[in-house]
Amino acid sequence: MRGDAGRLQQVFNNVIGNAIKFSAEGGRVEISARREGRALRIVVRDHGEGIEPAFLPRIFESFRQADATITRRHRGLGLGIAQHLVERHRGTIAVHSAGPGQGTTFTVTLWMDDEPEASNDAPTRAVAAAAPADGESQEPRPLEGRSLLVVDDNADTLPMMAELFRLSGATVETAGSAKEALARFDAGLRIDALISDIGMPEVDGYELLHALTRRYPERRAAFVAVAATGYAREEDRLRSLAAGYDLHAAKPLDFTSLTGSIGALIAQRRTQRVKGS
């Protein structure tokens, strides 16, 4: 098959690492792979804690607000990234668990292209087109050359968001609080886009943007501001826009759509500044 070896390694680091993490001392993790036509299925099975049925449909939603006990318990799995990377290779990742104490099984399906007749297979052609022989992806990177600051007080969510923005071509800085973000600007940080959570302690996302607008009006005019938040009601969207955010993105985030929207907003902002100068 053709693909990005480093990104696929990241997928299996996440899946196998979680199988180990949720297995008791002396537990067992089984890994198998089998060929089914042009599909390659890799199965990672553990006999550990298992997953509550109520949480299974949300297991890949990396950026859902951690507001329930089961979400807090299983957050930080990195599975949103794993799903994103598998889908970039036109594959799928699925999870099954019979419930608490019954273990968990992850199945990753990828497409092979090492047979001559594989050129007639649409998924295989897509993988071959997406990744050249050296393994470097040629897919569009909507944030190529852009600089971002991602602000979120969730220590699990923040690095995952940063990594997915980097996969879209951006240079990414992070801050674990609004106060830390302000300190970065005090030190001279300049960016193309701010992606900020809203519900943060001490200083929330609204107060952060107000402070940046007040302290650094010129720099504020140069970057796009995105509210990435678990507050998903229509009144929350309107409040974000009224506070000065250019875009309201409700969690769980649709990352493909979000990166495209941010890229378009940055381009629009730069065009407006050129015309105004």
PDB file of C-alpha atoms in Angstrom:
ATOM      1  CA  MET A   1       0.000   0.000   0.000  1.00  0.00           C
ATOM      2  CA  ARG A   2       0.988   3.613  -0.317  1.00  0.00           C
ATOM      3  CA  GLY A   3       0.678   5.986   2.589  1.00  0.00           C
ATOM      4  CA  ASP A   4       2.455   8.228   5.050  1.00  0.00           C
ATOM      5  CA  ALA A   5       4.422   5.832   7.254  1.00  0.00           C
ATOM      6  CA  GLY A   6       4.870   8.374  10.040  1.00  0.00           C
ATOM      7  CA  ARG A   7       1.144   9.162  10.225  1.00  0.00           C
ATOM      8  CA  LEU A   8       0.147   5.493  10.187  1.00  0.00           C
ATOM      9  CA  GLN A   9       2.631   4.836  12.973  1.00  0.00           C
ATOM     10  CA  GLN A  10       0.902   7.599  14.915  1.00  0.00           C
ATOM     11  CA  VAL A  11      -2.451   5.819  14.424  1.00  0.00           C
ATOM     12  CA  PHE A  12      -1.181   2.552  15.863  1.00  0.00           C
ATOM     13  CA  ASN A  13       0.738   4.282  18.642  1.00  0.00           C
ATOM     14  CA  ASN A  14      -2.608   5.730  19.750  1.00  0.00           C
ATOM     15  CA  VAL A  15      -4.665   2.561  19.398  1.00  0.00           C
ATOM     16  CA  ILE A  16      -2.118   0.146  20.884  1.00  0.00           C
ATOM     17  CA  GLY A  17      -1.100   2.633  23.558  1.00  0.00           C
ATOM     18  CA  ASN A  18      -4.701   2.946  24.725  1.00  0.00           C
ATOM     19  CA  ALA A  19      -5.121  -0.830  24.772  1.00  0.00           C
ATOM     20  CA  ILE A  20      -2.151  -1.030  27.137  1.00  0.00           C
ATOM     21  CA  LYS A  21      -3.287   1.969  29.176  1.00  0.00           C
ATOM     22  CA  PHE A  22      -6.661   0.415  29.959  1.00  0.00           C
ATOM     23  CA  SER A  23      -5.333  -3.079  30.662  1.00  0.00           C
ATOM     24  CA  ALA A  24      -4.518  -4.200  34.188  1.00  0.00           C
ATOM     25  CA  GLU A  25      -1.037  -5.340  35.165  1.00  0.00           C
ATOM     26  CA  GLY A  26      -0.465  -8.754  33.617  1.00  0.00           C
ATOM     27  CA  GLY A  27      -3.199  -8.132  31.048  1.00  0.00           C
ATOM     28  CA  ARG A  28      -3.144  -9.226  27.433  1.00  0.00           C
ATOM     29  CA  VAL A  29      -3.279  -7.198  24.203  1.00  0.00           C
ATOM     30  CA  GLU A  30      -3.715  -9.078  20.916  1.00  0.00           C
ATOM     31  CA  ILE A  31      -2.779  -7.590  17.536  1.00  0.00           C
ATOM     32  CA  SER A  32      -3.586  -9.322  14.264  1.00  0.00           C
ATOM     33  CA  ALA A  33      -3.708  -8.436  10.574  1.00  0.00           C
ATOM     34  CA  ARG A  34      -5.412 -10.194   7.692  1.00  0.00           C
ATOM     35  CA  ARG A  35      -5.798  -9.602   3.984  1.00  0.00           C
ATOM     36  CA  GLU A  36      -9.339  -9.565   2.572  1.00  0.00           C
ATOM     37  CA  GLY A  37      -9.082  -8.985  -1.151  1.00  0.00           C
ATOM     38  CA  ARG A  38      -7.504  -5.559  -1.445  1.00  0.00           C
ATOM     39  CA  ALA A  39      -8.409  -4.614   2.110  1.00  0.00           C
ATOM     40  CA  LEU A  40      -5.990  -4.986   5.009  1.00  0.00           C
ATOM     41  CA  ARG A  41      -7.680  -5.281   8.396  1.00  0.00           C
ATOM     42  CA  ILE A  42      -5.623  -4.713  11.544  1.00  0.00           C
ATOM     43  CA  VAL A  43      -7.356  -5.699  14.785  1.00  0.00           C
ATOM     44  CA  VAL A  44      -6.174  -4.547  18.231  1.00  0.00           C
ATOM     45  CA  ARG A  45      -7.982  -6.276  21.095  1.00  0.00           C
ATOM     46  CA  ASP A  46      -7.505  -5.864  24.819  1.00  0.00           C
ATOM     47  CA  HIS A  47      -9.167  -7.608  27.744  1.00  0.00           C
ATOM     48  CA  GLY A  48      -9.174  -4.564  29.992  1.00  0.00           C
ATOM     49  CA  GLU A  49     -11.687  -2.039  31.280  1.00  0.00           C
ATOM     50  CA  GLY A  50     -13.940  -1.926  28.246  1.00  0.00           C
ATOM     51  CA  ILE A  51     -16.111   1.040  27.297  1.00  0.00           C
ATOM     52  CA  GLU A  52     -19.578   1.976  28.501  1.00  0.00           C
ATOM     53  CA  PRO A  53     -22.163   1.489  25.715  1.00  0.00           C
ATOM     54  CA  ALA A  54     -23.345   5.091  26.112  1.00  0.00           C
ATOM     55  CA  PHE A  55     -19.888   6.373  25.209  1.00  0.00           C
ATOM     56  CA  LEU A  56     -19.133   4.110  22.216  1.00  0.00           C
ATOM     57  CA  PRO A  57     -20.881   6.340  19.618  1.00  0.00           C
ATOM     58  CA  ARG A  58     -18.744   9.291  20.800  1.00  0.00           C
ATOM     59  CA  ILE A  59     -15.373   7.579  21.172  1.00  0.00           C
ATOM     60  CA  PHE A  60     -13.811   9.372  18.183  1.00  0.00           C
ATOM     61  CA  GLU A  61     -15.216  12.810  19.033  1.00  0.00           C
ATOM     62  CA  SER A  62     -11.980  14.260  20.381  1.00  0.00           C
ATOM     63  CA  PHE A  63     -13.319  17.731  20.976  1.00  0.00           C
ATOM     64  CA  ARG A  64     -16.629  17.055  22.721  1.00  0.00           C
ATOM     65  CA  GLN A  65     -16.975  19.047  25.919  1.00  0.00           C
ATOM     66  CA  ALA A  66     -15.984  16.709  28.787  1.00  0.00           C
ATOM     67  CA  ASP A  67     -19.179  17.149  30.746  1.00  0.00           C
ATOM     68  CA  ALA A  68     -20.045  13.566  31.680  1.00  0.00           C
ATOM     69  CA  THR A  69     -18.322  11.046  33.915  1.00  0.00           C
ATOM     70  CA  ILE A  70     -17.751   8.602  31.083  1.00  0.00           C
ATOM     71  CA  THR A  71     -16.304  11.344  28.883  1.00  0.00           C
ATOM     72  CA  ARG A  72     -13.901  12.497  31.579  1.00  0.00           C
ATOM     73  CA  ARG A  73     -12.814   8.930  32.193  1.00  0.00           C
ATOM     74  CA  HIS A  74     -11.992   8.191  28.556  1.00  0.00           C
ATOM     75  CA  ARG A  75     -10.932  11.585  27.238  1.00  0.00           C
ATOM     76  CA  GLY A  76      -7.364  11.973  26.067  1.00  0.00           C
ATOM     77  CA  LEU A  77      -7.383   8.769  24.029  1.00  0.00           C
ATOM     78  CA  GLY A  78      -6.111  10.542  20.908  1.00  0.00           C
ATOM     79  CA  LEU A  79      -8.648   8.614  18.857  1.00  0.00           C
ATOM     80  CA  GLY A  80      -9.949  11.678  17.053  1.00  0.00           C
ATOM     81  CA  ILE A  81      -6.501  12.068  15.518  1.00  0.00           C
ATOM     82  CA  ALA A  82      -6.364   8.340  14.719  1.00  0.00           C
ATOM     83  CA  GLN A  83      -9.690   8.525  12.897  1.00  0.00           C
ATOM     84  CA  HIS A  84      -8.650  11.659  11.012  1.00  0.00           C
ATOM     85  CA  LEU A  85      -5.390  10.078   9.834  1.00  0.00           C
ATOM     86  CA  VAL A  86      -7.010   6.794   8.810  1.00  0.00           C
ATOM     87  CA  GLU A  87      -9.632   8.671   6.803  1.00  0.00           C
ATOM     88  CA  ARG A  88      -6.877  10.679   5.099  1.00  0.00           C
ATOM     89  CA  HIS A  89      -5.706   7.306   3.783  1.00  0.00           C
ATOM     90  CA  ARG A  90      -9.289   6.523   2.651  1.00  0.00           C
ATOM     91  CA  GLY A  91      -9.568   3.884   5.349  1.00  0.00           C
ATOM     92  CA  THR A  92     -11.861   3.293   8.302  1.00  0.00           C
ATOM     93  CA  ILE A  93     -11.483   2.693  12.040  1.00  0.00           C
ATOM     94  CA  ALA A  94     -14.171   1.036  14.153  1.00  0.00           C
ATOM     95  CA  VAL A  95     -14.552   0.152  17.843  1.00  0.00           C
ATOM     96  CA  HIS A  96     -16.473  -2.530  19.696  1.00  0.00           C
ATOM     97  CA  SER A  97     -16.866  -3.290  23.392  1.00  0.00           C
ATOM     98  CA  ALA A  98     -19.363  -5.503  25.185  1.00  0.00           C
ATOM     99  CA  GLY A  99     -19.243  -3.130  28.143  1.00  0.00           C
ATOM    100  CA  PRO A 100     -17.262  -2.428  31.335  1.00  0.00           C
ATOM    101  CA  GLY A 101     -14.783  -5.170  32.146  1.00  0.00           C
ATOM    102  CA  GLN A 102     -15.286  -6.824  28.738  1.00  0.00           C
ATOM    103  CA  GLY A 103     -12.319  -5.342  26.892  1.00  0.00           C
ATOM    104  CA  THR A 104     -12.244  -3.318  23.673  1.00  0.00           C
ATOM    105  CA  THR A 105     -11.550  -4.150  20.025  1.00  0.00           C
ATOM    106  CA  PHE A 106     -10.420  -1.628  17.416  1.00  0.00           C
ATOM    107  CA  THR A 107     -10.411  -2.540  13.722  1.00  0.00           C
ATOM    108  CA  VAL A 108      -8.462  -0.438  11.218  1.00  0.00           C
ATOM    109  CA  THR A 109      -9.126  -1.102   7.518  1.00  0.00           C
ATOM    110  CA  LEU A 110      -6.667   0.151   4.887  1.00  0.00           C
ATOM    111  CA  TRP A 111      -6.517  -0.429   1.142  1.00  0.00           C
ATOM    112  CA  MET A 112      -3.728  -2.329  -0.654  1.00  0.00           C
ATOM    113  CA  ASP A 113      -2.432  -1.442  -4.126  1.00  0.00           C
ATOM    114  CA  ASP A 114       0.273  -4.007  -4.741  1.00  0.00           C
ATOM    115  CA  GLU A 115      -1.673  -5.957  -7.390  1.00  0.00           C
ATOM    116  CA  PRO A 116      -1.768  -4.811 -11.052  1.00  0.00           C
ATOM    117  CA  GLU A 117      -5.561  -5.013 -11.212  1.00  0.00           C
ATOM    118  CA  ALA A 118      -5.808  -2.689  -8.193  1.00  0.00           C
ATOM    119  CA  SER A 119      -5.781   0.269 -10.605  1.00  0.00           C
ATOM    120  CA  ASN A 120      -9.481  -0.452 -11.141  1.00  0.00           C
ATOM    121  CA  ASP A 121     -10.254  -0.062  -7.449  1.00  0.00           C
ATOM    122  CA  ALA A 122     -11.498   3.426  -6.561  1.00  0.00           C
ATOM    123  CA  PRO A 123     -10.356   3.490  -2.903  1.00  0.00           C
ATOM    124  CA  THR A 124      -6.887   2.249  -3.934  1.00  0.00           C
ATOM    125  CA  ARG A 125      -6.605   4.895  -6.642  1.00  0.00           C
ATOM    126  CA  ALA A 126      -7.515   7.538  -4.080  1.00  0.00           C
ATOM    127  CA  VAL A 127      -4.766   6.380  -1.704  1.00  0.00           C
ATOM    128  CA  ALA A 128      -2.194   6.300  -4.486  1.00  0.00           C
ATOM    129  CA  ALA A 129      -3.171   9.794  -5.583  1.00  0.00           C
ATOM    130  CA  ALA A 130      -3.059  11.112  -2.039  1.00  0.00           C
ATOM    131  CA  ALA A 131       0.411   9.823  -1.180  1.00  0.00           C
ATOM    132  CA  PRO A 132       3.431   9.601  -3.545  1.00  0.00           C
ATOM    133  CA  ALA A 133       6.135   6.956  -3.345  1.00  0.00           C
ATOM    134  CA  ASP A 134       8.165   8.785  -0.709  1.00  0.00           C
ATOM    135  CA  GLY A 135       5.178   8.724   1.651  1.00  0.00           C
ATOM    136  CA  GLU A 136       4.632  12.492   1.845  1.00  0.00           C
ATOM    137  CA  SER A 137       1.007  13.468   1.453  1.00  0.00           C
ATOM    138  CA  GLN A 138       0.006  15.691  -1.484  1.00  0.00           C
ATOM    139  CA  GLU A 139      -3.457  16.440  -0.150  1.00  0.00           C
ATOM    140  CA  PRO A 140      -4.496  20.102   0.011  1.00  0.00           C
ATOM    141  CA  ARG A 141      -3.272  21.832   3.157  1.00  0.00           C
ATOM    142  CA  PRO A 142      -5.643  24.775   3.623  1.00  0.00           C
ATOM    143  CA  LEU A 143      -3.541  26.408   6.347  1.00  0.00           C
ATOM    144  CA  GLU A 144      -0.161  26.078   4.654  1.00  0.00           C
ATOM    145  CA  GLY A 145       2.119  28.901   5.791  1.00  0.00           C
ATOM    146  CA  ARG A 146      -0.394  30.260   8.320  1.00  0.00           C
ATOM    147  CA  SER A 147       0.360  30.864  11.998  1.00  0.00           C
ATOM    148  CA  LEU A 148      -2.201  29.980  14.689  1.00  0.00           C
ATOM    149  CA  LEU A 149      -2.608  30.296  18.446  1.00  0.00           C
ATOM    150  CA  VAL A 150      -4.864  27.616  19.972  1.00  0.00           C
ATOM    151  CA  VAL A 151      -6.189  28.326  23.471  1.00  0.00           C
ATOM    152  CA  ASP A 152      -7.939  25.637  25.544  1.00  0.00           C
ATOM    153  CA  ASP A 153      -7.763  24.773  29.235  1.00  0.00           C
ATOM    154  CA  ASN A 154      -8.322  21.040  28.568  1.00  0.00           C
ATOM    155  CA  ALA A 155      -4.856  19.475  28.704  1.00  0.00           C
ATOM    156  CA  ASP A 156      -6.000  16.518  26.579  1.00  0.00           C
ATOM    157  CA  THR A 157      -7.822  18.473  23.897  1.00  0.00           C
ATOM    158  CA  LEU A 158      -5.172  21.160  23.366  1.00  0.00           C
ATOM    159  CA  PRO A 159      -2.355  19.007  21.904  1.00  0.00           C
ATOM    160  CA  MET A 160      -4.809  17.092  19.717  1.00  0.00           C
ATOM    161  CA  MET A 161      -6.183  20.286  18.239  1.00  0.00           C
ATOM    162  CA  ALA A 162      -2.674  21.616  17.678  1.00  0.00           C
ATOM    163  CA  GLU A 163      -1.613  18.435  15.889  1.00  0.00           C
ATOM    164  CA  LEU A 164      -4.607  18.446  13.564  1.00  0.00           C
ATOM    165  CA  PHE A 165      -3.992  22.078  12.640  1.00  0.00           C
ATOM    166  CA  ARG A 166      -0.353  21.199  11.918  1.00  0.00           C
ATOM    167  CA  LEU A 167      -1.548  18.433   9.591  1.00  0.00           C
ATOM    168  CA  SER A 168      -3.339  21.179   7.659  1.00  0.00           C
ATOM    169  CA  GLY A 169      -0.046  23.025   7.178  1.00  0.00           C
ATOM    170  CA  ALA A 170      -0.183  25.596   9.975  1.00  0.00           C
ATOM    171  CA  THR A 171       2.500  26.685  12.401  1.00  0.00           C
ATOM    172  CA  VAL A 172       0.801  26.319  15.772  1.00  0.00           C
ATOM    173  CA  GLU A 173       1.388  27.904  19.170  1.00  0.00           C
ATOM    174  CA  THR A 174      -0.667  26.799  22.172  1.00  0.00           C
ATOM    175  CA  ALA A 175      -1.835  28.281  25.465  1.00  0.00           C
ATOM    176  CA  GLY A 176      -3.563  26.455  28.302  1.00  0.00           C
ATOM    177  CA  SER A 177      -5.436  29.526  29.541  1.00  0.00           C
ATOM    178  CA  ALA A 178      -6.517  32.987  28.493  1.00  0.00           C
ATOM    179  CA  LYS A 179      -3.903  34.489  30.821  1.00  0.00           C
ATOM    180  CA  GLU A 180      -1.174  32.470  29.118  1.00  0.00           C
ATOM    181  CA  ALA A 181      -2.448  33.614  25.720  1.00  0.00           C
ATOM    182  CA  LEU A 182      -2.316  37.250  26.825  1.00  0.00           C
ATOM    183  CA  ALA A 183       1.234  36.734  28.039  1.00  0.00           C
ATOM    184  CA  ARG A 184       2.200  35.428  24.608  1.00  0.00           C
ATOM    185  CA  PHE A 185       0.832  38.584  23.012  1.00  0.00           C
ATOM    186  CA  ASP A 186       2.598  40.710  25.621  1.00  0.00           C
ATOM    187  CA  ALA A 187       5.812  39.040  24.435  1.00  0.00           C
ATOM    188  CA  GLY A 188       5.114  40.157  20.852  1.00  0.00           C
ATOM    189  CA  LEU A 189       3.271  37.201  19.314  1.00  0.00           C
ATOM    190  CA  ARG A 190       1.778  37.820  15.872  1.00  0.00           C
ATOM    191  CA  ILE A 191      -0.601  35.312  14.286  1.00  0.00           C
ATOM    192  CA  ASP A 192      -3.002  34.791  11.398  1.00  0.00           C
ATOM    193  CA  ALA A 193      -5.718  33.156  13.497  1.00  0.00           C
ATOM    194  CA  LEU A 194      -6.770  32.698  17.120  1.00  0.00           C
ATOM    195  CA  ILE A 195      -8.749  29.544  17.942  1.00  0.00           C
ATOM    196  CA  SER A 196     -10.057  29.824  21.482  1.00  0.00           C
ATOM    197  CA  ASP A 197     -12.289  27.885  23.832  1.00  0.00           C
ATOM    198  CA  ILE A 198     -14.935  30.000  25.556  1.00  0.00           C
ATOM    199  CA  GLY A 199     -15.641  28.309  28.899  1.00  0.00           C
ATOM    200  CA  MET A 200     -12.274  28.742  30.627  1.00  0.00           C
ATOM    201  CA  PRO A 201     -11.719  29.521  34.337  1.00  0.00           C
ATOM    202  CA  GLU A 202     -10.718  32.985  35.600  1.00  0.00           C
ATOM    203  CA  VAL A 203     -10.656  34.607  32.154  1.00  0.00           C
ATOM    204  CA  ASP A 204     -13.048  33.205  29.542  1.00  0.00           C
ATOM    205  CA  GLY A 205     -12.847  33.380  25.771  1.00  0.00           C
ATOM    206  CA  TYR A 206     -14.988  36.505  25.532  1.00  0.00           C
ATOM    207  CA  GLU A 207     -12.789  38.376  27.995  1.00  0.00           C
ATOM    208  CA  LEU A 208      -9.662  37.183  26.177  1.00  0.00           C
ATOM    209  CA  LEU A 209     -10.760  38.659  22.862  1.00  0.00           C
ATOM    210  CA  HIS A 210     -11.899  41.909  24.515  1.00  0.00           C
ATOM    211  CA  ALA A 211      -8.495  42.259  26.204  1.00  0.00           C
ATOM    212  CA  LEU A 212      -6.600  41.626  22.965  1.00  0.00           C
ATOM    213  CA  THR A 213      -8.756  44.152  21.100  1.00  0.00           C
ATOM    214  CA  ARG A 214      -8.154  46.749  23.805  1.00  0.00           C
ATOM    215  CA  ARG A 215      -4.419  46.183  24.254  1.00  0.00           C
ATOM    216  CA  TYR A 216      -3.352  45.410  20.707  1.00  0.00           C
ATOM    217  CA  PRO A 217      -5.903  46.848  18.233  1.00  0.00           C
ATOM    218  CA  GLU A 218      -3.502  46.727  15.277  1.00  0.00           C
ATOM    219  CA  ARG A 219      -2.572  43.104  15.803  1.00  0.00           C
ATOM    220  CA  ARG A 220      -6.200  42.196  16.519  1.00  0.00           C
ATOM    221  CA  ALA A 221      -7.229  43.648  13.172  1.00  0.00           C
ATOM    222  CA  ALA A 222      -4.705  41.374  11.465  1.00  0.00           C
ATOM    223  CA  PHE A 223      -5.900  37.993  12.732  1.00  0.00           C
ATOM    224  CA  VAL A 224      -9.082  35.942  12.437  1.00  0.00           C
ATOM    225  CA  ALA A 225     -10.736  34.905  15.719  1.00  0.00           C
ATOM    226  CA  VAL A 226     -12.555  31.570  16.017  1.00  0.00           C
ATOM    227  CA  ALA A 227     -14.600  30.442  19.026  1.00  0.00           C
ATOM    228  CA  ALA A 228     -14.185  26.645  19.297  1.00  0.00           C
ATOM    229  CA  THR A 229     -16.603  25.776  22.061  1.00  0.00           C
ATOM    230  CA  GLY A 230     -18.960  23.258  23.576  1.00  0.00           C
ATOM    231  CA  TYR A 231     -21.584  26.020  23.828  1.00  0.00           C
ATOM    232  CA  ALA A 232     -23.524  25.068  20.705  1.00  0.00           C
ATOM    233  CA  ARG A 233     -26.867  26.877  20.951  1.00  0.00           C
ATOM    234  CA  GLU A 234     -27.878  29.565  18.487  1.00  0.00           C
ATOM    235  CA  GLU A 235     -27.717  32.184  21.242  1.00  0.00           C
ATOM    236  CA  ASP A 236     -24.144  31.067  21.963  1.00  0.00           C
ATOM    237  CA  ARG A 237     -23.208  31.546  18.325  1.00  0.00           C
ATOM    238  CA  LEU A 238     -24.746  35.015  18.271  1.00  0.00           C
ATOM    239  CA  ARG A 239     -22.982  35.960  21.505  1.00  0.00           C
ATOM    240  CA  SER A 240     -19.609  34.856  20.090  1.00  0.00           C
ATOM    241  CA  LEU A 241     -20.101  36.925  16.944  1.00  0.00           C
ATOM    242  CA  ALA A 242     -21.252  39.918  18.999  1.00  0.00           C
ATOM    243  CA  ALA A 243     -18.099  39.595  21.118  1.00  0.00           C
ATOM    244  CA  GLY A 244     -15.969  39.972  18.004  1.00  0.00           C
ATOM    245  CA  TYR A 245     -15.295  36.400  16.940  1.00  0.00           C
ATOM    246  CA  ASP A 246     -15.326  35.908  13.182  1.00  0.00           C
ATOM    247  CA  LEU A 247     -16.505  32.299  13.376  1.00  0.00           C
ATOM    248  CA  HIS A 248     -18.315  30.123  15.936  1.00  0.00           C
ATOM    249  CA  ALA A 249     -17.398  26.410  15.736  1.00  0.00           C
ATOM    250  CA  ALA A 250     -19.325  24.043  18.007  1.00  0.00           C
ATOM    251  CA  LYS A 251     -17.648  20.994  19.495  1.00  0.00           C
ATOM    252  CA  PRO A 252     -17.285  18.233  18.411  1.00  0.00           C
ATOM    253  CA  LEU A 253     -15.452  20.023  15.621  1.00  0.00           C
ATOM    254  CA  ASP A 254     -15.804  19.152  11.947  1.00  0.00           C
ATOM    255  CA  PHE A 255     -12.119  19.576  11.318  1.00  0.00           C
ATOM    256  CA  THR A 256     -12.123  19.405   7.520  1.00  0.00           C
ATOM    257  CA  SER A 257     -14.761  22.123   7.294  1.00  0.00           C
ATOM    258  CA  LEU A 258     -13.131  24.202  10.038  1.00  0.00           C
ATOM    259  CA  THR A 259      -9.658  24.347   8.490  1.00  0.00           C
ATOM    260  CA  GLY A 260     -11.140  25.293   5.132  1.00  0.00           C
ATOM    261  CA  SER A 261     -13.203  28.072   6.700  1.00  0.00           C
ATOM    262  CA  ILE A 262     -10.232  29.439   8.644  1.00  0.00           C
ATOM    263  CA  GLY A 263      -8.064  29.435   5.520  1.00  0.00           C
ATOM    264  CA  ALA A 264     -10.722  31.330   3.574  1.00  0.00           C
ATOM    265  CA  LEU A 265     -11.209  33.880   6.377  1.00  0.00           C
ATOM    266  CA  ILE A 266      -7.466  34.522   6.622  1.00  0.00           C
ATOM    267  CA  ALA A 267      -7.237  35.099   2.867  1.00  0.00           C
ATOM    268  CA  GLN A 268     -10.228  37.433   3.020  1.00  0.00           C
ATOM    269  CA  ARG A 269      -8.741  39.356   5.953  1.00  0.00           C
ATOM    270  CA  ARG A 270      -5.435  39.836   4.115  1.00  0.00           C
ATOM    271  CA  THR A 271      -7.220  41.055   0.991  1.00  0.00           C
ATOM    272  CA  GLN A 272      -9.197  43.577   3.007  1.00  0.00           C
ATOM    273  CA  ARG A 273      -6.054  44.896   4.697  1.00  0.00           C
ATOM    274  CA  VAL A 274      -4.264  45.277   1.353  1.00  0.00           C
ATOM    275  CA  LYS A 275      -7.211  47.223  -0.085  1.00  0.00           C
ATOM    276  CA  GLY A 276      -7.386  49.406   3.001  1.00  0.00           C
ATOM    277  CA  SER A 277      -3.695  50.278   3.002  1.00  0.00           C
TER     278      SER A 277
END
